XYZ file of C-alpha atoms in Angstrom:
719
model
C -0.004 -0.037 -0.031
C 0.994 3.587 -0.746
C -0.297 4.838 2.472
C 0.450 3.517 5.934
C -2.120 2.741 8.537
C -1.383 6.008 10.453
C -2.159 8.170 7.504
C -5.438 6.436 6.827
C -6.389 6.726 10.355
C -6.360 10.515 9.750
C -9.356 10.397 7.416
C -12.069 10.667 9.994
C -10.653 14.055 11.010
C -10.244 15.329 7.520
C -12.115 18.677 7.199
C -13.679 17.747 3.739
C -15.006 14.477 4.969
C -16.270 16.079 8.236
C -18.102 18.762 6.193
C -19.638 16.214 3.886
C -21.021 14.349 6.869
C -21.756 17.283 8.981
C -24.917 19.071 9.900
C -24.874 21.807 7.302
C -26.439 21.309 3.874
C -24.102 21.743 0.934
C -25.578 23.048 -2.305
C -24.476 21.180 -5.414
C -23.160 24.602 -6.693
C -20.827 24.940 -3.781
C -17.116 25.236 -4.630
C -16.564 22.553 -1.835
C -17.113 19.892 -4.484
C -14.287 20.910 -6.656
C -12.052 20.775 -3.595
C -13.382 17.293 -2.469
C -13.294 15.712 -5.907
C -9.910 17.009 -7.157
C -7.732 14.192 -5.803
C -5.307 11.885 -7.453
C -5.228 8.280 -6.392
C -5.320 4.761 -7.675
C -8.726 2.904 -7.047
C -8.255 0.191 -4.534
C -7.844 -3.040 -6.259
C -8.547 -5.599 -3.516
C -10.981 -6.118 -0.689
C -8.198 -5.749 1.857
C -7.595 -2.128 0.894
C -11.416 -1.490 0.942
C -11.672 -3.132 4.383
C -9.017 -0.614 5.630
C -10.885 2.223 4.080
C -14.186 1.252 5.443
C -12.738 0.707 8.949
C -11.018 4.084 8.858
C -14.270 6.093 7.440
C -16.978 4.207 9.309
C -17.599 7.107 11.794
C -17.941 9.447 8.770
C -20.415 7.086 7.016
C -22.407 6.740 10.319
C -22.552 10.395 10.606
C -23.747 10.951 7.145
C -26.422 8.223 7.541
C -27.737 9.954 10.593
C -27.515 13.475 9.292
C -28.262 13.044 5.600
C -32.049 13.115 5.977
C -31.639 16.720 7.214
C -28.864 17.915 5.086
C -29.408 15.965 1.702
C -25.704 16.055 1.179
C -25.645 12.526 -0.427
C -28.132 13.852 -3.012
C -25.984 16.915 -3.669
C -23.052 14.777 -4.216
C -25.072 12.580 -6.650
C -26.219 15.707 -8.420
C -22.759 16.964 -8.692
C -21.711 13.607 -10.230
C -24.588 13.717 -12.632
C -23.691 17.296 -13.805
C -19.985 16.186 -14.345
C -21.223 13.248 -16.454
C -23.455 15.538 -18.601
C -20.520 17.821 -19.121
C -18.548 14.946 -20.572
C -20.826 15.123 -23.490
C -20.289 18.819 -24.289
C -19.255 19.242 -27.861
C -16.068 20.882 -29.224
C -16.263 24.026 -27.146
C -15.432 21.888 -24.018
C -11.774 22.506 -23.213
C -11.139 20.505 -19.974
C -10.327 16.997 -19.216
C -11.085 17.339 -15.457
C -14.737 16.535 -16.084
C -13.925 12.833 -16.486
C -11.448 12.923 -13.571
C -13.831 14.514 -11.188
C -16.821 12.406 -12.281
C -14.575 9.304 -11.453
C -13.697 10.634 -8.057
C -17.331 11.513 -7.220
C -18.459 8.091 -8.356
C -15.888 6.306 -6.248
C -17.229 8.238 -3.150
C -20.753 7.606 -3.924
C -20.058 3.947 -4.353
C -18.249 3.829 -1.004
C -21.111 5.579 0.706
C -23.908 3.571 -0.991
C -22.279 0.292 0.110
C -22.532 1.357 3.825
C -26.041 2.833 3.341
C -27.395 -0.460 1.770
C -25.830 -2.637 4.416
C -27.450 -0.700 7.181
C -31.047 0.050 6.007
C -33.886 -1.218 3.831
C -34.585 -0.143 0.319
C -37.433 2.041 1.504
C -35.153 3.849 3.956
C -32.553 4.269 1.175
C -35.038 5.808 -0.957
C -35.792 8.372 1.552
C -32.230 9.477 1.565
C -32.583 10.236 -2.072
C -35.588 12.340 -1.826
C -34.574 15.137 0.578
C -36.375 18.273 0.247
C -35.203 21.605 1.695
C -38.151 23.678 2.943
C -36.809 26.781 1.209
C -34.630 27.190 -1.648
C -34.838 26.860 -5.486
C -32.401 23.840 -5.537
C -34.559 21.471 -3.414
C -35.434 18.076 -4.953
C -38.539 16.629 -3.492
C -41.308 14.632 -4.918
C -41.807 17.180 -7.754
C -38.234 16.738 -8.948
C -36.607 13.965 -10.882
C -36.125 10.615 -9.246
C -32.541 10.597 -8.248
C -32.175 6.808 -7.779
C -33.424 6.236 -11.416
C -31.364 9.045 -12.790
C -28.244 7.803 -11.181
C -28.872 4.255 -12.263
C -29.602 5.446 -15.858
C -26.356 7.429 -15.746
C -24.289 4.449 -14.604
C -25.714 2.406 -17.416
C -25.072 5.222 -19.950
C -21.514 5.425 -18.762
C -20.938 1.696 -19.126
C -22.427 1.511 -22.717
C -21.267 4.898 -24.188
C -17.665 5.359 -22.825
C -15.275 3.653 -25.196
C -12.148 2.272 -23.313
C -9.496 2.715 -25.920
C -9.069 4.757 -29.085
C -12.757 6.051 -29.033
C -12.461 7.413 -32.477
C -12.371 3.855 -33.898
C -15.282 2.564 -31.792
C -17.922 5.397 -31.963
C -19.739 7.680 -34.267
C -20.242 10.193 -31.503
C -18.700 13.490 -32.602
C -17.942 14.657 -29.057
C -15.896 11.615 -28.460
C -14.145 12.074 -31.836
C -13.230 15.641 -30.861
C -12.181 14.505 -27.407
C -10.047 11.772 -28.784
C -8.312 14.145 -31.257
C -7.809 16.687 -28.329
C -5.960 14.008 -26.187
C -3.923 12.948 -29.126
C -2.505 16.483 -29.537
C -2.144 17.142 -25.703
C -0.503 13.905 -24.535
C 2.566 12.313 -25.920
C 1.321 8.761 -24.838
C -1.780 9.080 -27.040
C -5.300 8.154 -26.080
C -4.421 4.865 -24.494
C -2.260 6.438 -21.871
C -4.522 9.275 -20.989
C -8.150 8.998 -22.038
C -8.194 5.254 -22.169
C -6.852 4.828 -18.658
C -9.263 7.241 -17.038
C -12.182 5.934 -18.989
C -11.311 2.356 -18.080
C -11.293 3.445 -14.338
C -14.744 5.338 -14.626
C -16.196 2.399 -16.497
C -15.010 -0.115 -13.793
C -16.425 2.205 -11.111
C -19.779 2.364 -12.881
C -19.888 -1.331 -13.049
C -18.930 -1.664 -9.355
C -21.527 0.906 -8.318
C -24.385 -1.026 -10.161
C -23.309 -4.103 -8.218
C -23.369 -2.321 -4.999
C -26.872 -0.995 -5.680
C -28.016 -4.553 -6.209
C -26.250 -5.866 -3.184
C -29.287 -5.529 -0.965
C -29.902 -9.124 -1.688
C -26.867 -10.012 0.449
C -28.579 -8.783 3.484
C -31.636 -10.861 3.110
C -32.000 -14.726 3.836
C -34.916 -14.947 1.335
C -34.709 -14.378 -2.275
C -35.835 -10.879 -3.176
C -38.713 -11.158 -5.459
C -39.829 -7.501 -5.312
C -37.209 -4.830 -5.001
C -37.230 -1.096 -5.636
C -33.826 -1.232 -7.431
C -35.057 -4.203 -9.547
C -38.025 -2.284 -10.593
C -36.017 0.678 -11.740
C -33.784 -1.683 -13.891
C -36.575 -3.521 -15.419
C -38.879 -0.604 -16.163
C -38.805 3.026 -17.143
C -35.736 4.888 -18.377
C -33.356 1.989 -17.725
C -35.345 -0.530 -19.814
C -34.268 0.622 -23.256
C -30.558 0.082 -22.352
C -31.155 -3.567 -21.665
C -29.582 -5.058 -24.686
C -26.771 -2.438 -24.961
C -25.795 -3.089 -21.399
C -25.703 -6.890 -21.768
C -23.793 -6.609 -25.021
C -21.245 -4.208 -23.464
C -20.628 -6.410 -20.337
C -20.120 -9.345 -22.684
C -17.698 -7.477 -24.783
C -15.786 -6.359 -21.660
C -15.508 -9.996 -20.696
C -14.498 -10.901 -24.235
C -11.769 -8.240 -24.585
C -10.201 -8.825 -21.167
C -8.634 -5.376 -21.274
C -5.863 -5.082 -18.779
C -6.018 -2.571 -16.015
C -3.854 0.548 -16.413
C -0.831 0.576 -14.248
C -1.268 2.371 -10.981
C -1.569 6.152 -11.309
C -1.757 5.941 -15.051
C -4.947 8.075 -15.063
C -3.501 10.827 -12.921
C -3.246 13.770 -15.135
C -0.005 15.598 -14.837
C -0.010 19.447 -15.105
C 1.149 20.778 -18.404
C 3.710 23.372 -18.988
C 1.254 25.507 -20.779
C -1.186 25.501 -17.918
C -4.439 23.771 -17.664
C -7.047 26.382 -17.170
C -8.619 27.812 -14.035
C -10.397 24.590 -12.856
C -7.084 22.663 -13.192
C -5.370 25.390 -11.114
C -7.958 24.965 -8.422
C -7.580 21.253 -8.484
C -3.752 21.046 -8.208
C -3.940 23.528 -5.449
C -6.341 21.518 -3.173
C -5.127 17.958 -4.058
C -2.825 18.168 -1.117
C -5.747 18.600 1.031
C -7.578 15.314 1.504
C -6.205 12.741 -0.757
C -2.378 12.892 -0.502
C -2.805 11.037 2.811
C -5.006 8.403 1.107
C -3.444 6.673 -1.931
C -4.295 3.107 -1.710
C -2.003 1.228 -3.900
C -0.777 4.732 -4.926
C 1.033 6.343 -7.633
C 4.177 4.453 -8.309
C 3.359 1.475 -6.329
C 3.484 -1.982 -7.758
C 0.302 -3.614 -8.928
C -0.480 -6.914 -7.420
C 0.531 -10.075 -9.514
C -3.138 -11.008 -9.772
C -4.160 -7.755 -11.431
C -1.172 -7.920 -13.699
C -2.601 -11.142 -14.972
C -6.156 -10.258 -15.281
C -8.650 -7.633 -16.237
C -10.611 -6.122 -13.318
C -13.213 -4.671 -15.714
C -13.786 -7.999 -17.358
C -14.192 -9.715 -14.143
C -16.466 -7.113 -12.707
C -18.618 -6.858 -15.703
C -19.037 -10.737 -15.714
C -20.193 -10.583 -12.110
C -22.723 -7.802 -12.972
C -23.872 -9.694 -15.823
C -24.605 -12.867 -13.773
C -26.259 -10.721 -11.107
C -28.539 -9.076 -13.734
C -29.342 -12.357 -15.476
C -30.395 -13.946 -12.229
C -32.697 -11.230 -11.044
C -36.157 -12.765 -10.370
C -38.854 -11.942 -12.833
C -41.158 -9.048 -12.057
C -44.833 -9.759 -11.402
C -45.748 -8.176 -14.653
C -42.817 -8.797 -16.824
C -39.990 -11.389 -17.243
C -36.329 -10.279 -16.508
C -35.294 -8.524 -19.503
C -31.563 -9.090 -18.920
C -32.157 -12.858 -18.993
C -34.297 -12.445 -22.124
C -31.353 -10.576 -23.843
C -28.935 -13.373 -22.843
C -31.293 -15.921 -24.115
C -31.802 -14.457 -27.504
C -28.662 -12.728 -28.843
C -27.334 -13.999 -32.115
C -23.955 -14.159 -34.030
C -22.926 -11.061 -36.002
C -22.805 -13.409 -39.065
C -26.447 -14.445 -38.506
C -28.601 -12.384 -41.074
C -32.080 -13.710 -40.012
C -34.532 -11.312 -38.766
C -35.004 -10.761 -34.888
C -38.195 -12.083 -33.483
C -40.630 -9.138 -32.713
C -41.514 -10.809 -29.455
C -38.136 -9.998 -27.892
C -37.222 -6.315 -27.978
C -33.878 -6.862 -26.269
C -32.114 -9.150 -28.768
C -28.710 -8.064 -30.304
C -25.770 -9.563 -32.244
C -22.285 -10.295 -30.951
C -19.164 -11.863 -32.410
C -19.430 -15.579 -31.390
C -15.992 -16.500 -32.474
C -14.607 -13.904 -29.983
C -17.022 -15.058 -27.328
C -16.101 -18.759 -27.863
C -12.341 -18.003 -27.534
C -12.876 -15.981 -24.390
C -15.026 -18.764 -22.772
C -12.332 -21.274 -23.564
C -9.612 -19.195 -22.005
C -11.454 -18.126 -18.794
C -12.820 -21.507 -17.553
C -10.671 -21.449 -14.467
C -13.088 -19.159 -12.745
C -16.474 -20.080 -11.324
C -18.073 -17.159 -12.994
C -16.964 -17.958 -16.550
C -18.062 -21.527 -16.101
C -21.434 -20.406 -14.878
C -21.626 -17.958 -17.919
C -20.995 -20.905 -20.189
C -23.620 -22.941 -18.520
C -26.172 -20.182 -18.901
C -25.568 -19.643 -22.565
C -25.508 -23.403 -23.501
C -28.691 -23.977 -21.406
C -30.640 -20.788 -22.350
C -29.385 -19.611 -25.637
C -30.117 -22.040 -28.496
C -28.104 -19.801 -30.932
C -24.835 -20.146 -28.747
C -25.361 -23.826 -28.215
C -25.715 -24.645 -31.915
C -22.679 -22.622 -32.716
C -20.612 -24.355 -30.006
C -21.661 -27.692 -31.051
C -20.782 -26.944 -34.707
C -17.138 -25.876 -33.734
C -14.349 -28.115 -35.081
C -11.970 -27.174 -32.252
C -14.485 -28.290 -29.425
C -11.482 -29.603 -27.481
C -10.577 -26.113 -26.565
C -13.771 -25.861 -24.584
C -14.046 -29.326 -23.224
C -10.504 -29.613 -21.916
C -10.697 -26.755 -19.397
C -14.068 -28.200 -18.223
C -12.356 -31.622 -17.798
C -9.586 -30.033 -15.818
C -12.203 -28.504 -13.426
C -13.568 -31.988 -12.795
C -10.170 -33.542 -12.583
C -9.162 -31.288 -9.746
C -12.365 -31.779 -8.022
C -10.609 -31.699 -4.627
C -9.553 -28.120 -5.265
C -12.809 -26.822 -6.544
C -15.948 -25.786 -4.717
C -18.946 -28.021 -5.223
C -20.910 -25.501 -7.201
C -18.075 -25.192 -9.704
C -17.938 -28.812 -10.135
C -21.661 -29.078 -10.601
C -21.746 -26.478 -13.357
C -18.770 -28.160 -15.119
C -20.644 -31.513 -15.019
C -23.915 -30.089 -16.252
C -22.147 -28.424 -19.056
C -20.880 -31.825 -20.127
C -24.296 -33.280 -19.763
C -25.765 -30.595 -22.029
C -23.034 -31.154 -24.585
C -23.560 -34.936 -24.528
C -27.261 -34.395 -25.421
C -26.110 -33.996 -28.960
C -25.233 -37.206 -31.057
C -22.829 -35.120 -33.313
C -20.843 -34.161 -30.237
C -20.603 -37.631 -28.939
C -19.237 -38.842 -32.283
C -16.922 -36.009 -32.849
C -15.052 -36.178 -29.615
C -13.740 -39.672 -30.498
C -12.313 -38.284 -33.628
C -10.209 -35.613 -31.867
C -6.893 -37.096 -30.806
C -4.974 -35.370 -27.964
C -1.196 -35.607 -27.266
C 0.411 -35.659 -23.773
C -2.212 -34.484 -21.303
C 0.131 -33.336 -18.728
C -2.472 -32.598 -15.987
C -3.785 -36.241 -15.898
C -1.361 -37.761 -13.205
C -2.693 -41.261 -12.691
C -1.086 -42.464 -15.993
C 0.940 -41.111 -18.850
C -1.429 -40.348 -21.758
C 0.796 -39.778 -24.734
C -2.226 -40.145 -27.272
C -5.769 -40.461 -26.415
C -9.044 -39.316 -28.055
C -10.998 -36.513 -26.345
C -13.928 -39.023 -25.895
C -11.800 -41.523 -23.905
C -10.256 -38.689 -21.807
C -13.825 -37.500 -20.981
C -14.914 -40.934 -19.904
C -11.734 -41.170 -17.763
C -12.339 -37.928 -15.994
C -16.150 -38.603 -15.462
C -15.339 -42.090 -13.989
C -12.781 -40.606 -11.698
C -15.352 -37.970 -10.486
C -17.783 -40.811 -9.694
C -15.021 -42.695 -7.857
C -14.106 -39.606 -5.871
C -17.717 -38.988 -5.000
C -18.178 -42.536 -3.891
C -15.334 -42.320 -1.334
C -15.721 -38.485 -0.210
C -18.903 -36.595 -0.779
C -21.431 -39.452 -1.679
C -23.639 -36.979 -3.435
C -26.324 -38.870 -5.398
C -26.988 -35.658 -7.503
C -23.358 -35.831 -8.731
C -23.575 -39.542 -9.442
C -26.721 -39.280 -11.510
C -25.401 -36.371 -13.624
C -22.064 -38.275 -14.192
C -23.858 -41.414 -15.218
C -26.286 -39.448 -17.465
C -23.384 -38.057 -19.394
C -21.806 -41.400 -19.797
C -25.231 -42.867 -20.829
C -25.656 -40.244 -23.362
C -22.188 -40.812 -24.963
C -22.396 -44.775 -24.698
C -24.093 -45.553 -28.195
C -21.466 -43.569 -29.835
C -18.350 -44.931 -28.021
C -15.692 -45.376 -30.563
C -12.232 -46.747 -30.458
C -11.962 -46.532 -26.557
C -8.508 -46.255 -25.253
C -7.555 -49.420 -23.478
C -7.255 -47.548 -20.235
C -10.709 -45.951 -20.508
C -12.040 -49.377 -21.158
C -10.252 -50.762 -18.102
C -11.592 -47.925 -15.997
C -15.217 -48.514 -16.982
C -14.868 -52.124 -15.829
C -12.906 -51.187 -12.742
C -15.641 -48.830 -11.705
C -18.121 -51.675 -12.045
C -15.691 -53.716 -9.865
C -15.716 -51.164 -7.304
C -19.545 -50.866 -7.242
C -19.787 -54.661 -7.004
C -17.473 -54.836 -3.986
C -19.374 -51.890 -2.402
C -22.644 -53.745 -3.048
C -21.456 -56.817 -1.364
C -20.113 -55.026 1.649
C -23.427 -53.019 2.165
C -25.487 -56.211 1.429
C -23.537 -58.173 4.143
C -23.960 -55.352 6.654
C -27.733 -55.102 5.882
C -28.053 -58.853 6.220
C -26.448 -58.767 9.565
C -28.561 -55.807 10.693
C -31.718 -57.747 9.710
C -30.724 -60.754 11.565
C -30.166 -58.739 14.587
C -33.546 -56.922 14.154
C -35.179 -60.430 14.074
C -33.427 -61.473 17.306
C -31.439 -64.468 16.153
C -28.575 -64.996 13.962
C -30.184 -68.335 12.893
C -33.429 -66.747 11.854
C -34.435 -67.329 8.280
C -34.063 -64.409 5.960
C -35.831 -63.570 2.672
C -33.599 -63.816 -0.276
C -31.862 -60.497 -0.685
C -32.850 -60.684 -4.403
C -36.507 -60.182 -3.307
C -36.167 -57.661 -0.512
C -38.909 -54.970 -0.365
C -38.977 -51.767 1.654
C -41.279 -53.719 3.997
C -38.332 -55.778 4.976
C -36.344 -52.702 5.680
C -38.831 -51.326 7.912
C -37.790 -53.984 10.456
C -34.519 -52.105 10.611
C -33.649 -49.633 13.354
C -33.192 -45.995 11.900
C -29.561 -46.475 11.314
C -30.118 -49.794 9.486
C -32.658 -48.128 7.251
C -29.825 -46.003 5.914
C -28.045 -49.135 4.935
C -30.988 -50.323 2.987
C -31.074 -47.101 1.181
C -27.308 -47.163 0.452
C -28.075 -50.646 -1.043
C -30.731 -49.231 -3.208
C -28.564 -46.412 -4.430
C -25.615 -48.620 -5.291
C -28.020 -51.020 -7.216
C -29.327 -47.976 -9.202
C -25.785 -47.079 -10.085
C -24.921 -50.649 -10.948
C -27.963 -50.849 -13.127
C -26.996 -47.729 -14.913
C -23.402 -49.045 -15.516
C -24.757 -52.113 -16.969
C -26.980 -50.201 -19.205
C -23.928 -48.121 -20.414
C -21.877 -51.217 -21.253
C -24.814 -52.764 -22.886
C -25.528 -49.659 -24.920
C -22.013 -49.581 -26.185
C -22.016 -53.481 -27.025
C -25.285 -53.414 -28.967
C -24.469 -50.141 -30.916
C -20.740 -50.158 -31.450
C -19.386 -53.511 -30.502
C -17.035 -53.681 -33.612
C -15.584 -50.219 -32.796
C -14.553 -51.249 -29.227
C -12.273 -54.225 -29.039
C -10.618 -52.801 -25.812
C -13.853 -52.776 -23.865
C -14.665 -56.352 -24.960
C -11.093 -57.338 -23.843
C -11.675 -55.628 -20.387
C -15.053 -57.298 -20.070
C -13.601 -60.791 -20.775
C -10.677 -60.189 -18.367
C -13.105 -59.502 -15.521
C -15.874 -61.733 -16.524
C -16.243 -63.308 -13.027
C -17.461 -59.841 -11.793
C -20.689 -60.234 -13.596
C -21.652 -63.699 -12.345
C -23.506 -62.629 -9.252
C -25.778 -60.288 -11.242
C -27.024 -62.811 -13.791
C -29.795 -64.008 -11.649
C -30.516 -60.753 -9.818
C -34.054 -59.619 -10.665
C -32.940 -55.962 -11.106
C -30.417 -56.899 -13.499
C -31.438 -60.157 -15.328
C -32.805 -58.392 -18.481
C -29.763 -56.115 -19.019
C -27.328 -58.918 -18.259
C -28.639 -61.046 -21.269
C -26.590 -59.253 -23.873
C -23.559 -58.888 -21.713
C -23.613 -62.517 -20.729
C -24.163 -63.413 -24.488
C -21.136 -61.281 -25.560
C -18.871 -62.877 -22.723
C -19.947 -66.354 -23.836
C -19.451 -65.811 -27.530
C -16.105 -64.376 -27.210
C -14.899 -66.770 -24.472
C -15.780 -69.517 -26.758
C -13.717 -68.211 -29.619
C -10.715 -67.720 -27.278
C -10.943 -71.192 -25.951
C -10.945 -72.440 -29.649
C -7.809 -70.404 -30.358
C -5.840 -72.270 -27.559
C -4.062 -71.155 -24.549
C -1.071 -68.607 -23.990
C -2.631 -66.009 -26.348
C -0.688 -62.728 -26.406
C -2.600 -59.455 -26.006
C -2.339 -58.701 -29.668
C -3.687 -62.183 -30.617
C -6.658 -61.735 -28.236
C -7.573 -58.346 -29.653
C -7.265 -59.858 -33.196
C -9.813 -62.689 -32.274
C -12.129 -60.016 -30.734
C -12.097 -57.896 -33.873
C -12.850 -60.928 -36.069
C -15.608 -62.115 -33.619
C -17.267 -58.738 -33.624
C -17.830 -59.111 -37.393
C -19.132 -62.661 -36.904
C -21.474 -61.993 -33.995
C -25.079 -61.971 -35.437
C -26.484 -58.607 -34.467
C -30.003 -59.932 -34.238
C -28.866 -62.104 -31.267
C -28.484 -58.968 -29.111
C -31.627 -57.753 -27.538
C -32.475 -54.160 -28.357
C -33.180 -51.754 -25.502
C -34.568 -48.130 -25.658
C -31.754 -45.706 -26.441
C -30.102 -44.092 -23.304
C -30.813 -40.388 -23.405
C -30.953 -37.937 -20.651
C -31.675 -34.357 -20.797
C -30.751 -31.652 -18.339
C -33.741 -29.850 -16.824
C -33.399 -27.010 -14.286
C -35.091 -27.649 -10.787
C -38.148 -25.677 -10.026
C -37.335 -22.319 -8.553
C -33.667 -22.519 -9.706
C -33.186 -18.988 -8.236
C -32.972 -20.619 -4.749
C -29.620 -22.076 -5.927
C -28.279 -19.575 -8.477
C -28.830 -16.307 -6.627
C -26.906 -17.202 -3.529
C -24.251 -18.830 -5.725
C -23.753 -15.781 -7.811
C -23.680 -13.507 -4.738
C -21.163 -15.740 -3.131
C -18.942 -15.286 -6.179
C -19.510 -11.505 -6.026
C -18.560 -11.561 -2.280
C -15.392 -13.680 -2.857
C -14.280 -12.369 -6.340
C -15.325 -8.887 -6.913
C -12.638 -6.377 -7.449
C -12.087 -3.892 -4.666
C -15.430 -4.624 -2.820
C -15.546 -5.547 0.796
C -18.503 -6.567 2.967
C -18.307 -7.453 6.577
C -19.147 -11.160 6.728
C -21.145 -10.680 9.930
C -23.594 -8.725 7.986
C -24.150 -11.290 5.192
C -27.571 -13.100 5.501
C -27.897 -14.688 2.097
C -25.481 -17.513 2.527
C -23.047 -18.885 5.088
C -19.302 -18.015 4.698
C -18.572 -21.716 3.774
C -21.183 -21.685 1.112
C -20.124 -23.446 -2.091
């Protein structure tokens, strides 16, 4: 940090902050605002810095909360900010760059104050702080004046969608931006990027952050907010027409991953030819308040994390996820979700549906590239899930890509490192695979993609393997991890559903993938026998004698289980779950054998090698039907191997299997319904997604800090 704790501790006594939070109203025309807002600092870049700031200024904020209903100084500050942003759009006669600078500084203060206000009061109380009306005076803004909340929200959205980050002349048709761009080129040797681009980056980031803060009231409620004043403003009135532009801009911010300017890059240095009266005032008062407060200040080193990422991209993605997961209003669906569901590729020339006014176009190739590159974060994976699940245009485009491995490999890495990921991230990655495997074209194509040297797969050296075989290995590993650690039935179900969707299109399975399929079945078989033995002993005990006759376990019903004490009933339920999983594994093996036997000699080899595993299930009533085909294949190929003699090499066995696969009459294999599973969201998905999204905001947002004791929506170990 550029400032030490002793200098930060001086902030509560600072004369400007004391006046802002004092008992006297300050008109929006007071020169005080020029003094307050003319400071040079680098916006805090992490929650630790913000925590220090909040702790140092909490007395100031409390004083403002108490006195603002009488002074209206928060409203005055907001009006000053609004006037500065309007001045940004003055045409060629505007001759001063300080409008952007002061607008940014005003917005930073507003954001800090709003965060404290929102954490300490209801939305209704907050609204009262925006509707102060002085009894006398022409500049009062009561009920007859504009709605400051709506105006501020609209202004923030306009800042996000209208301010270009870099070289604005190339990205906008606006004459005032063309002039401003040209003016900066002539005035700064570093060009637009080093001057205008840096400060507009910072003010865009601050606008996105302030919108997140406005919506953060959800953090302080255990229940999902279904009616909210802020939500109403964003879904109706003046904000509504900006819906598609806001979503599009946030997506492009994510796509571009613009790096943060270096600390202090947006601080404007005084020119030798002077900078006008306003600049002279600013340079004179900059030493007043903010030279003691330069968090991460000018000349200090940026954190390694920020050097490697884009704060604006990260913050934009979080805001996009928050907006997309707002609950529908009673009279209208969430327009931001509608925009996400309906946007199209820039190369798509078909007409937009008149039923959705929020549709827009975006470059799908750029979006796809960004999604592939950013999957290490929960929020990027959640965005990918939303797009695949809700936007058919994106899903069709992704499934048509010939480089699908660029997307699938990062998802597989998430599942492979399941121990290091939170459960929600793993779920999202797994559901993405399930959605992809609903498409037969995907299931075929992944076996045609050959990968070299998968370095992150540690159990075995994989010098060459198909994407399909690797996917099978990772999903099976996830199942095995779940069996020994989390024992989550939901995770099992989705893993098996993905394998089942793929099973009919298994092609040229890698020998290790084939082995792991049978090894998983072996593990399930052992687990089944262990639980069965425990259940049998428990039932004997409940009947009072170890010699009491028992019903054949093949024909156990839940009525038998009701003899168990409560702890024993859990064993019966465990047995039922394991048998369901075994049944699914047998169906997956059967699906492969009946649809692509001749393409998978390695699976037949592994099946024959472990043929004894299947004996106990041949007469089990839950598995008899599905075991018919497997038993037939084992018997058929075993017979051919016996005819070939003993001491056969692996190569010779595989050759016999390949020959037998051609000779085996297909009509001898019983046909079963095709295994197909489709992902469907649970009812009221917001009960899962809203706490999840806000937990990501809480843990990942740039330079935002909330006291964990104030959070009501989720527990601190959520996810």
